[in-house]
Amino acid sequence: MIYIMLFVIIFSGAVLCAQSSINGRLGTTVGVLESSWLTFVMGTLISFMLAFFFEPSHSLNLFTAPRWQLTGAFCGVAYMLIVVFAMPRLGAAATTVTVISGQLVMSLLIDHFGWFDNAVISMDSSRAAALFFLAIALFFIYKSNAIDQAKKSEV
C-alpha cells in the first residue's frame, strides 16, 4: 500500500509541475491574476462538488474549526501567484526545484518542532544530507539556466 501511495504522490507532483507550467504560460498571455483566478474558480467548483457528494460528515466544519487552520488557504494563494509569475521567467525545472527546496526546508522545520499539531520527527544526519543534496541540485539547475542564457545572448 505504501508503494501505491508513493506513486500517487509522485504523480501528483508531476501534475503540479505541469499545472504550474501551463498556468505560467496562461499568466503571460492573460495576466498572472487572471490565470490564478481561473485555477481557484475551477478548484472551488470541483472541490465543492466532491465535498457535496463524497465527503463524510465531521465533528467540526469551516465555521467551528480553529481559526489558525484556515490560514492554509492564504498559503495556496501566495504559492499560486508566485509560481505563475516565476515559471515563465525561470523555467519549469528551476521553479520546481526551488519550490521543492522551500517545501523541504519548511517540512523539516515542521517535523523537527512539531508545528501545526504534527508529530515531532527530529532532524538527523539523513535529513540534513537530503537538504544538502537538494541544494546541490538547485545550484546545478540554476547554473545550467545561466549557461543557456549566455549561449542565447551570444547568438
mmCIF file of C-alpha atoms in Angstrom:
data_model
loop_
_atom_site.group_PDB
_atom_site.id
_atom_site.type_symbol
_atom_site.label_atom_id
_atom_site.label_comp_id
_atom_site.label_asym_id
_atom_site.label_seq_id
_atom_site.Cartn_x
_atom_site.Cartn_y
_atom_site.Cartn_z
ATOM 1 C CA MET A 1 0.000 0.000 0.000
ATOM 2 C CA ILE A 2 2.863 2.389 0.794
ATOM 3 C CA TYR A 3 4.273 1.991 -2.731
ATOM 4 C CA ILE A 4 0.927 2.848 -4.281
ATOM 5 C CA MET A 5 0.729 5.956 -2.097
ATOM 6 C CA LEU A 6 4.273 6.972 -3.064
ATOM 7 C CA PHE A 7 3.414 6.535 -6.742
ATOM 8 C CA VAL A 8 0.254 8.639 -6.340
ATOM 9 C CA ILE A 9 2.228 11.375 -4.568
ATOM 10 C CA ILE A 10 4.938 11.356 -7.251
ATOM 11 C CA PHE A 11 2.211 11.540 -9.901
ATOM 12 C CA SER A 12 0.586 14.481 -8.098
ATOM 13 C CA GLY A 13 3.969 16.230 -8.063
ATOM 14 C CA ALA A 14 4.236 15.740 -11.827
ATOM 15 C CA VAL A 15 0.717 17.122 -12.274
ATOM 16 C CA LEU A 16 1.595 20.089 -10.051
ATOM 17 C CA CYS A 17 4.628 20.868 -12.215
ATOM 18 C CA ALA A 18 2.570 20.588 -15.413
ATOM 19 C CA GLN A 19 -0.129 22.799 -13.904
ATOM 20 C CA SER A 20 2.436 25.400 -12.867
ATOM 21 C CA SER A 21 3.956 25.431 -16.332
ATOM 22 C CA ILE A 22 0.568 25.713 -18.039
ATOM 23 C CA ASN A 23 -0.579 28.447 -15.643
ATOM 24 C CA GLY A 24 2.714 30.270 -16.172
ATOM 25 C CA ARG A 25 2.100 30.353 -19.923
ATOM 26 C CA LEU A 26 -1.508 31.420 -19.368
ATOM 27 C CA GLY A 27 -0.260 34.094 -16.959
ATOM 28 C CA THR A 28 1.964 35.595 -19.655
ATOM 29 C CA THR A 29 -0.962 35.527 -22.087
ATOM 30 C CA VAL A 30 -3.835 36.853 -19.958
ATOM 31 C CA GLY A 31 -2.128 38.040 -16.765
ATOM 32 C CA VAL A 32 -0.957 36.498 -13.502
ATOM 33 C CA LEU A 33 -4.078 37.362 -11.524
ATOM 34 C CA GLU A 34 -6.436 36.095 -14.209
ATOM 35 C CA SER A 35 -4.559 32.805 -14.503
ATOM 36 C CA SER A 36 -4.632 32.339 -10.727
ATOM 37 C CA TRP A 37 -8.304 33.310 -10.615
ATOM 38 C CA LEU A 38 -9.182 30.633 -13.158
ATOM 39 C CA THR A 39 -7.331 27.990 -11.130
ATOM 40 C CA PHE A 40 -9.118 28.943 -7.928
ATOM 41 C CA VAL A 41 -12.556 29.124 -9.541
ATOM 42 C CA MET A 42 -12.129 25.684 -11.095
ATOM 43 C CA GLY A 43 -10.689 24.327 -7.850
ATOM 44 C CA THR A 44 -13.600 25.776 -5.894
ATOM 45 C CA LEU A 45 -16.190 24.236 -8.196
ATOM 46 C CA ILE A 46 -14.559 20.815 -8.279
ATOM 47 C CA SER A 47 -13.858 20.790 -4.526
ATOM 48 C CA PHE A 48 -17.436 21.823 -3.769
ATOM 49 C CA MET A 49 -18.843 19.032 -5.920
ATOM 50 C CA LEU A 50 -16.521 16.427 -4.403
ATOM 51 C CA ALA A 51 -17.271 17.599 -0.854
ATOM 52 C CA PHE A 52 -21.007 17.759 -1.515
ATOM 53 C CA PHE A 53 -21.236 14.238 -2.902
ATOM 54 C CA PHE A 54 -18.389 12.304 -1.245
ATOM 55 C CA GLU A 55 -17.137 13.986 1.947
ATOM 56 C CA PRO A 56 -18.251 12.217 5.141
ATOM 57 C CA SER A 57 -19.525 14.395 7.972
ATOM 58 C CA HIS A 58 -17.024 15.641 10.541
ATOM 59 C CA SER A 59 -17.390 16.841 14.116
ATOM 60 C CA LEU A 60 -16.171 20.325 13.082
ATOM 61 C CA ASN A 61 -16.796 22.424 9.983
ATOM 62 C CA LEU A 62 -15.212 25.531 8.470
ATOM 63 C CA PHE A 63 -17.150 27.730 10.885
ATOM 64 C CA THR A 64 -16.132 25.821 14.015
ATOM 65 C CA ALA A 65 -12.575 24.701 13.157
ATOM 66 C CA PRO A 66 -9.704 26.522 14.891
ATOM 67 C CA ARG A 67 -9.046 29.760 13.001
ATOM 68 C CA TRP A 68 -5.328 29.096 12.505
ATOM 69 C CA GLN A 69 -6.201 26.020 10.439
ATOM 70 C CA LEU A 70 -7.975 28.237 7.908
ATOM 71 C CA THR A 71 -4.776 30.168 7.114
ATOM 72 C CA GLY A 72 -3.620 27.400 4.771
ATOM 73 C CA ALA A 73 -5.875 28.895 2.103
ATOM 74 C CA PHE A 74 -3.777 32.067 2.103
ATOM 75 C CA CYS A 75 -0.640 29.985 1.608
ATOM 76 C CA GLY A 76 -2.219 28.443 -1.505
ATOM 77 C CA VAL A 77 -2.993 31.864 -2.956
ATOM 78 C CA ALA A 78 0.550 33.109 -2.354
ATOM 79 C CA TYR A 79 2.018 29.939 -3.877
ATOM 80 C CA MET A 80 -0.158 30.157 -6.982
ATOM 81 C CA LEU A 81 0.593 33.823 -7.652
ATOM 82 C CA ILE A 82 4.341 33.387 -7.162
ATOM 83 C CA VAL A 83 4.597 30.262 -9.319
ATOM 84 C CA VAL A 84 2.503 31.708 -12.157
ATOM 85 C CA PHE A 85 4.812 34.730 -12.148
ATOM 86 C CA ALA A 86 8.076 32.750 -11.816
ATOM 87 C CA MET A 87 7.512 29.781 -14.149
ATOM 88 C CA PRO A 88 7.868 31.604 -17.491
ATOM 89 C CA ARG A 89 10.852 33.580 -16.210
ATOM 90 C CA LEU A 90 12.862 30.790 -14.563
ATOM 91 C CA GLY A 91 11.665 27.724 -16.454
ATOM 92 C CA ALA A 92 9.902 24.612 -15.208
ATOM 93 C CA ALA A 93 12.924 22.825 -13.709
ATOM 94 C CA ALA A 94 14.334 25.804 -11.820
ATOM 95 C CA THR A 95 10.940 26.854 -10.478
ATOM 96 C CA THR A 96 10.035 23.318 -9.452
ATOM 97 C CA VAL A 97 13.344 22.594 -7.709
ATOM 98 C CA THR A 98 13.121 25.939 -5.925
ATOM 99 C CA VAL A 99 9.579 25.160 -4.754
ATOM 100 C CA ILE A 100 10.663 21.693 -3.616
ATOM 101 C CA SER A 101 13.587 23.272 -1.740
ATOM 102 C CA GLY A 102 11.228 25.580 0.109
ATOM 103 C CA GLN A 103 8.868 22.699 0.821
ATOM 104 C CA LEU A 104 11.696 20.533 2.152
ATOM 105 C CA VAL A 105 13.075 23.239 4.438
ATOM 106 C CA MET A 106 9.613 24.007 5.832
ATOM 107 C CA SER A 107 8.692 20.334 6.196
ATOM 108 C CA LEU A 108 11.906 19.658 8.120
ATOM 109 C CA LEU A 109 11.129 22.559 10.450
ATOM 110 C CA ILE A 110 7.528 21.399 10.909
ATOM 111 C CA ASP A 111 8.685 17.856 11.673
ATOM 112 C CA HIS A 112 11.519 18.895 13.978
ATOM 113 C CA PHE A 113 9.437 21.307 16.071
ATOM 114 C CA GLY A 114 6.058 19.587 15.702
ATOM 115 C CA TRP A 115 4.418 22.754 14.413
ATOM 116 C CA PHE A 116 0.721 22.771 13.471
ATOM 117 C CA ASP A 117 -0.029 19.843 15.816
ATOM 118 C CA ASN A 118 2.172 17.423 13.855
ATOM 119 C CA ALA A 119 4.204 14.651 15.416
ATOM 120 C CA VAL A 120 7.811 15.550 16.234
ATOM 121 C CA ILE A 121 10.365 13.889 13.951
ATOM 122 C CA SER A 122 13.817 15.118 14.879
ATOM 123 C CA MET A 123 16.334 16.396 12.376
ATOM 124 C CA ASP A 124 19.070 13.831 11.820
ATOM 125 C CA SER A 125 22.030 13.368 9.509
ATOM 126 C CA SER A 126 19.940 11.659 6.796
ATOM 127 C CA ARG A 127 17.544 14.579 6.642
ATOM 128 C CA ALA A 128 20.408 17.076 6.649
ATOM 129 C CA ALA A 129 22.046 15.140 3.790
ATOM 130 C CA ALA A 130 18.797 15.272 1.798
ATOM 131 C CA LEU A 131 18.692 19.038 2.255
ATOM 132 C CA PHE A 132 22.346 19.329 1.229
ATOM 133 C CA PHE A 133 21.871 17.287 -1.966
ATOM 134 C CA LEU A 134 18.751 19.228 -2.902
ATOM 135 C CA ALA A 135 20.756 22.450 -2.508
ATOM 136 C CA ILE A 136 23.347 20.991 -4.893
ATOM 137 C CA ALA A 137 20.584 20.127 -7.379
ATOM 138 C CA LEU A 138 19.249 23.670 -7.118
ATOM 139 C CA PHE A 139 22.736 25.079 -7.744
ATOM 140 C CA PHE A 140 23.242 22.959 -10.897
ATOM 141 C CA ILE A 141 19.778 23.745 -12.270
ATOM 142 C CA TYR A 142 20.394 27.487 -11.906
ATOM 143 C CA LYS A 143 23.930 27.158 -13.276
ATOM 144 C CA SER A 144 22.518 25.335 -16.313
ATOM 145 C CA ASN A 145 19.973 28.128 -16.800
ATOM 146 C CA ALA A 146 22.727 30.759 -16.665
ATOM 147 C CA ILE A 147 24.836 28.869 -19.233
ATOM 148 C CA ASP A 148 21.830 28.509 -21.516
ATOM 149 C CA GLN A 149 21.027 32.233 -21.210
ATOM 150 C CA ALA A 150 24.645 33.126 -22.020
ATOM 151 C CA LYS A 151 24.568 30.950 -25.147
ATOM 152 C CA LYS A 152 21.327 32.561 -26.293
ATOM 153 C CA SER A 153 22.711 36.067 -25.783
ATOM 154 C CA GLU A 154 25.764 35.224 -27.920
ATOM 155 C CA VAL A 155 23.604 34.293 -30.895
#
